[in-house]
Short mmCIF file of C-alpha atoms in Angstrom, two decimals:
data_model
loop_
_atom_site.label_atom_id
_atom_site.label_comp_id
_atom_site.label_asym_id
_atom_site.label_seq_id
_atom_site.Cartn_x
_atom_site.Cartn_y
_atom_site.Cartn_z
CA MET A 1 -7.36 -18.38 17.90
CA LEU A 2 -7.03 -20.75 14.94
CA ARG A 3 -3.46 -19.61 14.35
CA ALA A 4 -2.53 -20.20 18.00
CA ILE A 5 -4.03 -23.69 17.88
CA ALA A 6 -2.14 -24.51 14.69
CA ILE A 7 1.18 -23.33 16.14
CA CYS A 8 0.54 -25.49 19.21
CA CYS A 9 0.00 -28.41 16.83
CA ILE A 10 3.56 -27.94 15.56
CA PHE A 11 4.83 -28.59 19.08
CA VAL A 12 2.56 -31.60 19.56
CA VAL A 13 3.40 -33.40 16.31
CA PHE A 14 7.14 -32.94 16.62
CA PHE A 15 7.63 -33.61 20.30
CA VAL A 16 4.72 -35.89 21.27
CA VAL A 17 3.97 -38.12 18.24
CA PRO A 18 6.23 -41.22 18.44
CA SER A 19 9.10 -41.27 15.97
CA ASN A 20 9.98 -44.14 13.67
CA THR A 21 13.06 -45.57 15.35
CA HIS A 22 13.90 -47.55 12.23
CA ALA A 23 14.27 -44.40 10.11
CA SER A 24 17.76 -43.33 9.10
CA SER A 25 19.28 -40.52 11.19
CA ASP A 26 21.01 -39.06 8.09
CA CYS A 27 19.20 -35.75 7.49
CA THR A 28 20.88 -35.22 4.11
CA ARG A 29 18.32 -37.63 2.61
CA TYR A 30 15.94 -34.62 2.65
CA GLY A 31 18.49 -32.28 1.04
CA LEU A 32 22.05 -31.09 1.53
CA GLY A 33 20.97 -28.20 3.76
CA PHE A 34 19.16 -30.32 6.38
CA LYS A 35 20.78 -30.88 9.77
CA GLY A 36 19.87 -32.86 12.86
CA LEU A 37 18.15 -31.15 15.80
CA LEU A 38 20.24 -32.00 18.86
CA ASP A 39 19.97 -35.75 19.60
CA THR A 40 16.42 -36.09 18.32
CA SER A 41 15.20 -37.79 15.13
CA THR A 42 14.10 -34.38 13.81
CA CYS A 43 15.81 -32.62 10.88
CA PHE A 44 15.63 -28.93 9.98
CA ASP A 45 16.74 -26.49 7.29
CA ILE A 46 16.79 -22.67 7.41
CA ASN A 47 16.83 -20.55 4.26
CA SER A 48 16.96 -16.76 4.41
CA TYR A 49 17.53 -13.78 2.17
CA ILE A 50 17.77 -10.03 2.36
CA ARG A 51 16.99 -7.81 -0.62
CA GLY A 52 16.64 -4.18 -1.60
CA GLU A 53 14.91 -2.84 -4.69
CA LEU A 54 14.17 0.35 -6.55
CA VAL A 55 10.79 0.49 -8.30
CA ILE A 56 9.86 3.15 -10.84
CA ASN A 57 6.12 3.55 -11.64
CA ASP A 58 5.13 0.74 -9.28
CA PRO A 59 1.96 -0.78 -10.81
CA ASP A 60 0.77 -1.86 -7.36
CA ASN A 61 1.14 1.61 -5.83
CA PRO A 62 0.67 4.07 -8.72
CA ASP A 63 -0.17 7.04 -6.48
CA SER A 64 2.08 6.28 -3.53
CA ILE A 65 5.18 8.26 -4.55
CA PRO A 66 4.82 11.65 -6.28
CA ASP A 67 8.00 11.33 -8.36
CA GLY A 68 7.18 7.76 -9.46
CA ALA A 69 10.13 6.05 -7.73
CA GLU A 70 10.27 4.16 -4.44
CA PHE A 71 12.69 2.02 -2.45
CA ASN A 72 11.59 -1.29 -0.92
CA ALA A 73 13.42 -3.77 1.29
CA ARG A 74 12.68 -7.23 2.66
CA VAL A 75 14.22 -9.74 5.06
CA ARG A 76 12.75 -13.26 4.96
CA SER A 77 13.61 -16.47 6.82
CA GLU A 78 12.00 -19.87 6.14
CA VAL A 79 12.31 -22.82 8.51
CA LYS A 80 11.52 -26.39 7.40
CA ILE A 81 11.29 -29.22 9.93
CA LEU A 82 10.92 -32.93 9.08
CA ARG A 83 10.53 -35.99 11.25
CA GLU A 84 9.91 -39.65 10.46
CA THR A 85 7.08 -41.10 12.58
CA GLU A 86 5.00 -44.27 12.68
CA ILE A 87 2.24 -42.53 10.72
CA GLY A 88 4.46 -41.01 8.01
CA THR A 89 6.81 -38.07 7.47
CA LEU A 90 5.71 -35.07 9.50
CA GLY A 91 6.72 -31.66 8.21
CA ALA A 92 6.41 -28.06 9.36
CA PHE A 93 7.06 -24.84 7.47
CA ILE A 94 7.30 -21.41 9.12
CA ARG A 95 8.12 -18.11 7.39
CA PHE A 96 9.07 -14.87 9.12
CA GLN A 97 9.26 -11.62 7.18
CA ALA A 98 10.13 -7.96 7.64
CA ASP A 99 9.18 -5.44 4.93
CA TYR A 100 9.81 -1.78 4.25
CA ASP A 101 7.46 -0.35 1.61
CA PRO A 102 6.00 3.18 1.26
CA VAL A 103 2.56 1.51 1.06
CA ILE A 104 2.38 -1.65 3.18
CA PHE A 105 -0.29 -4.26 2.44
CA ASP A 106 -0.89 -5.99 5.76
CA ASP A 107 -1.18 -9.70 4.97
CA LEU A 108 0.85 -10.99 7.92
CA LEU A 109 -0.67 -13.74 10.06
CA ALA A 110 0.69 -12.11 13.20
CA GLY A 111 2.97 -9.14 13.68
CA VAL A 112 3.31 -5.36 13.74
CA THR A 113 2.37 -3.10 10.82
CA SER A 114 2.80 0.64 10.45
CA GLU A 115 2.52 2.97 7.48
CA ASP A 116 5.86 1.85 6.04
CA PHE A 117 6.86 -1.30 7.95
CA ALA A 118 5.49 -4.80 8.54
CA VAL A 119 7.26 -7.41 10.68
CA GLY A 120 6.02 -10.82 11.82
CA LEU A 121 4.80 -14.30 10.93
CA ASP A 122 4.00 -14.47 7.22
CA ALA A 123 3.09 -18.16 6.73
CA PHE A 124 3.03 -21.55 8.43
CA GLU A 125 2.08 -25.06 7.45
CA ILE A 126 2.00 -28.53 9.01
CA SER A 127 2.07 -31.54 6.69
CA LEU A 128 1.95 -35.33 6.78
CA HIS A 129 3.47 -37.19 3.84
CA ARG A 130 2.69 -40.83 3.21
CA LYS A 131 3.47 -43.07 0.24
CA ASN A 132 0.73 -41.79 -2.09
CA SER A 133 -0.90 -38.99 -0.10
CA ASP A 134 -0.22 -35.67 1.63
CA TRP A 135 -2.18 -33.77 4.31
CA GLN A 136 -1.66 -30.06 5.05
CA ILE A 137 -3.08 -27.58 7.52
CA GLY A 138 -2.15 -23.95 8.10
CA GLU A 139 -1.94 -20.92 5.80
CA ILE A 140 -2.29 -22.76 2.49
CA GLU A 141 -2.92 -21.91 -1.14
CA ASN A 142 -6.29 -22.72 -2.67
CA ALA A 143 -5.91 -26.07 -4.47
CA GLY A 144 -7.41 -24.56 -7.61
CA ALA A 145 -4.25 -22.46 -8.07
CA VAL A 146 -1.52 -24.81 -6.78
CA PHE A 147 -0.72 -26.51 -10.10
CA LEU A 148 -1.10 -23.42 -12.31
CA SER A 149 1.87 -21.21 -13.21
CA ASP A 150 2.45 -17.85 -11.54
CA GLY A 151 5.13 -16.72 -13.97
CA PHE A 152 8.89 -16.24 -14.02
CA THR A 153 9.08 -12.45 -13.52
CA ASP A 154 8.34 -10.31 -10.49
CA ARG A 155 5.13 -9.13 -12.18
CA GLY A 156 4.05 -12.69 -12.97
CA THR A 157 1.05 -13.73 -15.07
CA GLU A 158 -2.73 -13.50 -14.83
CA SER A 159 -3.37 -17.11 -13.88
CA LEU A 160 -5.73 -18.05 -11.04
CA ASP A 161 -5.14 -15.90 -7.97
CA ALA A 162 -7.43 -17.80 -5.61
CA ARG A 163 -5.91 -16.47 -2.35
CA THR A 164 -4.16 -18.30 0.45
CA GLY A 165 -6.00 -18.70 3.74
CA LEU A 166 -6.17 -20.71 6.95
CA GLY A 167 -7.44 -24.16 6.10
CA GLY A 168 -6.48 -27.66 5.07
CA SER A 169 -5.80 -29.72 1.97
CA TYR A 170 -5.47 -33.35 0.92
CA GLN A 171 -3.41 -34.56 -2.04
CA ARG A 172 -3.26 -38.04 -3.55
CA VAL A 173 -1.68 -39.69 -6.57
CA ILE A 174 -4.37 -41.34 -8.74
CA TRP A 175 -3.30 -43.08 -11.96
CA ASP A 176 -0.01 -41.12 -12.02
CA THR A 177 -1.94 -37.85 -11.58
CA LYS A 178 -1.60 -35.60 -8.52
CA VAL A 179 -5.04 -34.51 -7.30
CA ARG A 180 -5.47 -31.96 -4.48
CA PHE A 181 -8.57 -30.74 -2.59
CA SER A 182 -8.64 -27.76 -0.21
CA ILE A 183 -10.91 -25.78 2.10
CA ASN A 184 -9.95 -22.23 3.17
CA ASP A 185 -11.00 -19.33 5.35
CA PRO A 186 -13.48 -17.17 3.31
CA ARG A 187 -12.42 -14.01 5.17
CA GLU A 188 -9.34 -13.88 2.94
CA SER A 189 -11.53 -12.99 -0.05
CA THR A 190 -14.48 -10.98 1.34
CA ASP A 191 -15.43 -8.65 4.19
CA ALA A 192 -19.12 -9.53 3.88
CA THR A 193 -20.88 -12.40 5.64
CA PRO A 194 -19.46 -15.56 3.96
CA VAL A 195 -21.70 -18.10 2.26
CA SER A 196 -19.39 -20.98 3.23
CA PRO A 197 -15.65 -21.74 3.21
CA ASN A 198 -13.67 -21.35 -0.01
CA PHE A 199 -13.08 -24.59 -1.92
CA GLY A 200 -10.53 -25.70 -4.49
CA ILE A 201 -9.50 -28.69 -6.56
CA GLY A 202 -6.38 -29.04 -8.69
CA ALA A 203 -4.67 -31.73 -10.75
CA SER A 204 -1.23 -32.19 -12.31
CA ARG A 205 0.22 -34.88 -14.57
CA LYS A 206 3.72 -35.21 -16.02
CA VAL A 207 4.01 -36.48 -19.59
CA GLY A 208 7.66 -36.60 -20.64
CA PRO A 209 9.02 -33.03 -20.55
CA LEU A 210 5.47 -31.65 -20.29
CA VAL A 211 3.46 -31.02 -17.12
CA LEU A 212 -0.30 -30.58 -17.49
CA GLY A 213 -1.99 -28.49 -14.78
CA ALA A 214 -5.66 -27.74 -14.08
CA GLY A 215 -7.58 -26.06 -11.27
CA ALA A 216 -11.00 -24.89 -10.14
CA ALA A 217 -11.67 -22.48 -7.26
CA LEU A 218 -15.00 -21.64 -5.60
CA ILE A 219 -14.56 -18.31 -3.82
CA ASN A 220 -16.60 -16.05 -1.52
CA VAL A 221 -16.60 -12.53 -3.04
CA ASP A 222 -18.32 -9.21 -2.36
CA ASP A 223 -21.76 -8.87 -3.96
CA VAL A 224 -21.27 -5.71 -6.05
CA SER A 225 -24.23 -4.00 -7.76
CA SER A 226 -24.46 -0.82 -9.80
CA LEU A 227 -26.97 1.86 -8.85
CA SER A 228 -27.43 2.75 -12.52
CA THR A 229 -31.00 3.47 -13.59
CA SER A 230 -30.96 0.85 -16.35
CA PHE A 231 -30.54 -2.61 -14.86
CA GLY A 232 -27.85 -4.66 -16.59
CA THR A 233 -26.36 -1.67 -18.41
CA PRO A 234 -22.88 -0.78 -17.13
CA ARG A 235 -22.20 2.84 -16.37
CA LEU A 236 -18.91 4.55 -17.08
CA SER A 237 -19.22 6.39 -13.78
CA GLY A 238 -21.51 6.24 -10.81
CA PRO A 239 -22.01 4.74 -7.35
CA VAL A 240 -22.08 1.07 -6.43
CA ILE A 241 -23.58 -0.88 -3.55
CA LEU A 242 -21.99 -3.77 -1.65
CA GLY A 243 -24.23 -6.53 -0.31
CA SER A 244 -23.97 -7.43 3.38
CA ARG A 245 -23.78 -11.10 2.44
CA ALA A 246 -21.09 -12.49 0.15
CA THR A 247 -21.81 -14.36 -3.04
CA PHE A 248 -19.98 -17.25 -4.71
CA GLY A 249 -17.76 -16.83 -7.73
CA TYR A 250 -15.56 -19.39 -9.37
CA GLY A 251 -12.48 -19.69 -11.54
CA LEU A 252 -11.27 -22.40 -13.90
CA GLY A 253 -7.77 -22.72 -15.29
CA PHE A 254 -5.59 -24.97 -17.43
CA ASP A 255 -1.98 -24.73 -18.54
CA VAL A 256 0.84 -26.75 -20.09
CA LYS A 257 4.41 -26.44 -18.84
CA TYR A 258 7.61 -27.53 -20.58
CA GLU A 259 10.58 -28.16 -18.30
CA ARG A 260 14.22 -28.78 -19.16
CA GLU A 261 17.36 -28.03 -17.19
CA ASP A 262 18.11 -24.78 -19.03
CA LEU A 263 14.68 -23.94 -20.49
CA LYS A 264 11.23 -23.63 -18.93
CA SER A 265 8.02 -22.36 -20.50
CA PHE A 266 4.25 -22.49 -20.08
CA ALA A 267 1.01 -21.36 -21.69
CA GLY A 268 -2.50 -21.38 -20.22
CA ILE A 269 -6.03 -20.04 -20.08
CA THR A 270 -8.40 -19.13 -17.23
CA TYR A 271 -12.08 -18.26 -17.00
CA THR A 272 -13.71 -16.53 -14.04
CA LYS A 273 -17.36 -16.05 -13.18
CA ASP A 274 -18.31 -13.36 -10.62
CA ALA A 275 -14.95 -13.74 -8.91
CA ALA A 276 -12.37 -11.83 -10.88
CA ASN A 277 -10.99 -9.70 -8.02
CA ASP A 278 -9.73 -12.82 -6.26
CA VAL A 279 -8.98 -14.95 -9.28
CA ILE A 280 -7.75 -12.46 -11.89
CA PHE A 281 -6.71 -9.32 -10.06
CA SER A 282 -6.94 -6.91 -13.00
CA PHE A 283 -10.72 -7.07 -12.69
CA SER A 284 -13.19 -6.63 -9.87
CA ASP A 285 -15.93 -8.66 -8.20
CA GLY A 286 -19.10 -9.43 -10.08
CA PHE A 287 -17.75 -9.64 -13.63
CA ASP A 288 -16.69 -12.44 -15.96
CA ALA A 289 -13.27 -12.53 -17.57
CA VAL A 290 -10.95 -14.71 -19.63
CA SER A 291 -7.17 -14.57 -19.61
CA PHE A 292 -4.52 -16.10 -21.85
CA TYR A 293 -1.04 -16.20 -20.37
CA ALA A 294 2.42 -17.54 -21.16
CA GLY A 295 5.98 -17.37 -19.92
CA LEU A 296 9.53 -18.44 -20.72
CA SER A 297 12.74 -18.71 -18.72
CA LYS A 298 16.05 -19.45 -20.47
CA LYS A 299 19.38 -20.02 -18.75
CA ILE A 300 21.82 -18.16 -21.00
CA SER A 301 24.91 -19.09 -18.98
CA GLN A 302 25.78 -20.39 -15.52
CA SER A 303 25.31 -16.88 -14.11
CA LEU A 304 22.71 -15.26 -16.41
CA THR A 305 19.00 -16.09 -16.85
CA PHE A 306 16.45 -14.40 -19.13
CA SER A 307 12.72 -14.54 -18.23
CA THR A 308 9.51 -13.14 -19.69
CA ASP A 309 5.76 -13.28 -18.95
CA VAL A 310 2.78 -11.98 -20.90
CA SER A 311 -0.98 -11.96 -20.24
CA TYR A 312 -4.01 -10.90 -22.24
CA VAL A 313 -7.11 -10.30 -20.14
CA THR A 314 -10.61 -9.49 -21.38
CA ALA A 315 -14.12 -9.17 -19.99
CA VAL A 316 -16.56 -11.57 -21.68
CA GLU A 317 -20.03 -10.36 -20.69
CA ASP A 318 -22.38 -8.07 -22.58
CA GLY A 319 -21.54 -4.40 -22.28
CA LEU A 320 -17.98 -4.98 -21.07
CA ARG A 321 -16.28 -6.80 -23.89
CA ASP A 322 -14.32 -3.71 -24.96
CA LEU A 323 -12.52 -3.78 -21.58
CA ASN A 324 -9.29 -5.71 -21.99
CA GLY A 325 -5.55 -5.36 -22.34
CA PHE A 326 -2.04 -6.76 -22.06
CA GLU A 327 0.41 -7.10 -19.22
CA ALA A 328 3.99 -8.13 -19.89
CA ALA A 329 7.43 -8.15 -18.30
CA ILE A 330 10.98 -9.17 -19.21
CA ASN A 331 13.98 -9.42 -16.92
CA LEU A 332 17.57 -10.54 -16.58
CA THR A 333 18.94 -12.18 -13.43
CA TRP A 334 22.71 -12.16 -12.95
CA GLN A 335 24.57 -14.14 -10.30
CA PRO A 336 28.06 -12.58 -10.23
CA ILE A 337 29.19 -14.62 -7.20
CA ALA A 338 27.67 -17.36 -5.07
CA ASN A 339 24.47 -16.36 -3.23
CA TRP A 340 24.32 -12.85 -4.74
CA PHE A 341 21.72 -11.97 -7.39
CA LEU A 342 21.09 -8.81 -9.42
CA LEU A 343 17.78 -8.43 -11.28
CA GLY A 344 16.64 -5.83 -13.79
CA GLU A 345 13.04 -5.90 -15.04
CA ILE A 346 10.86 -3.87 -17.42
CA GLY A 347 7.07 -4.22 -17.23
CA LEU A 348 4.13 -2.99 -19.29
CA ASP A 349 0.61 -2.47 -17.91
CA SER A 350 -1.99 -1.79 -20.60
CA VAL A 351 -5.14 -3.27 -19.03
CA ASP A 352 -8.40 -1.34 -18.56
CA ASP A 353 -9.25 -0.76 -14.90
CA PHE A 354 -12.84 -1.34 -13.92
CA GLY A 355 -14.75 -2.30 -10.82
CA ALA A 356 -15.77 -0.94 -7.46
CA GLY A 357 -13.38 1.97 -6.95
CA GLU A 358 -13.82 5.04 -4.78
CA ASP A 359 -14.65 7.43 -7.60
CA PHE A 360 -15.58 5.26 -10.56
CA PHE A 361 -17.47 2.21 -11.64
CA PHE A 362 -15.85 1.62 -15.02
CA ASN A 363 -12.81 3.13 -16.65
CA ASN A 364 -11.92 1.91 -20.13
CA ASP A 365 -9.00 4.28 -20.57
CA LYS A 366 -5.76 2.27 -20.64
CA ASN A 367 -2.89 3.77 -18.68
CA ASN A 368 -0.16 2.15 -20.82
CA THR A 369 2.28 2.34 -17.92
CA VAL A 370 5.90 1.18 -18.23
CA ASP A 371 7.57 0.27 -14.94
CA PHE A 372 11.11 -0.67 -13.95
CA LEU A 373 12.49 -2.84 -11.15
CA PHE A 374 16.12 -3.05 -9.99
CA GLN A 375 16.75 -5.61 -7.26
CA VAL A 376 19.76 -6.86 -5.26
CA ARG A 377 19.38 -10.07 -3.22
CA ARG A 378 21.68 -12.00 -0.89
CA ASP A 379 20.78 -15.58 0.04
CA PHE A 380 21.91 -17.21 3.27
#
């Protein structure tokens, strides 16, 4: 219902809200790809790509393919619409996606999903931009994660993973600092009865070539308890119980980014309390963890780019502090001709798994898995 209402809002704001007749009709002011929509004052841009990839020892689906190799494919199309009105610049973003994957994770807003395929609406957003403020509604990212780095490789880094969800956000520039607040659907992070919506706050400030980012996320998570006989003592194996009502966890993060035309890098730290499954995904609900993460991307030539990410994640509560590990990845992206990209990536997963699994409660045996990704992409 909420998604249908939001999509109807796209029609209302772009075809009912009065336009600013004094605004320039030149759509290229938004970017070279923007074009005018018929004889209206609305501009649009469509960006699409198609890609195929071979994954060996997929860390997301370790048991999906017996021989350790799988083929994935994706087609994605993103539509951006902008219109000058008397209340500011209205914008809309819609993303459609079709995926083939031997193990599909159904996170589409609307569509059709089978064992291997998922096709439909992946994301949408309506925004209003004014001189020093922005409003957004739709499928949005928690504000606690917006200004923190996700990494330069396909694997990415262990920064805040506070989950997107249906909701709204408000952003304003205060003393040259971007500050954003958000409220999101709690059903994106728990199947139990939510305590309240998910909340987030983030901030970003540019200082010369440096960008400082910070975020805090308050998240509904499953209330996980061990059935071990000794309260407070973790068991290496045994059953768990999930509460019918969710509990609140939170995550805090801070990083520093360095940005030049041919070199980008970042380093940061996060702390999570009772929320690690939705903030740092190597760990599960109900436990506290700290992560240190960093990344670098260097443009070697006009057609070749080198990127790397690394994370160190560790539990920080009594009885679990020996559970930790590294994740890392390096890749090369080659653009042999315009709009064609070839990517080769090597990743390392050496993080202890622990949490509410089907057959275990804790497992401090590192897998030390090396995975490979080969990807071909064509942009349109």
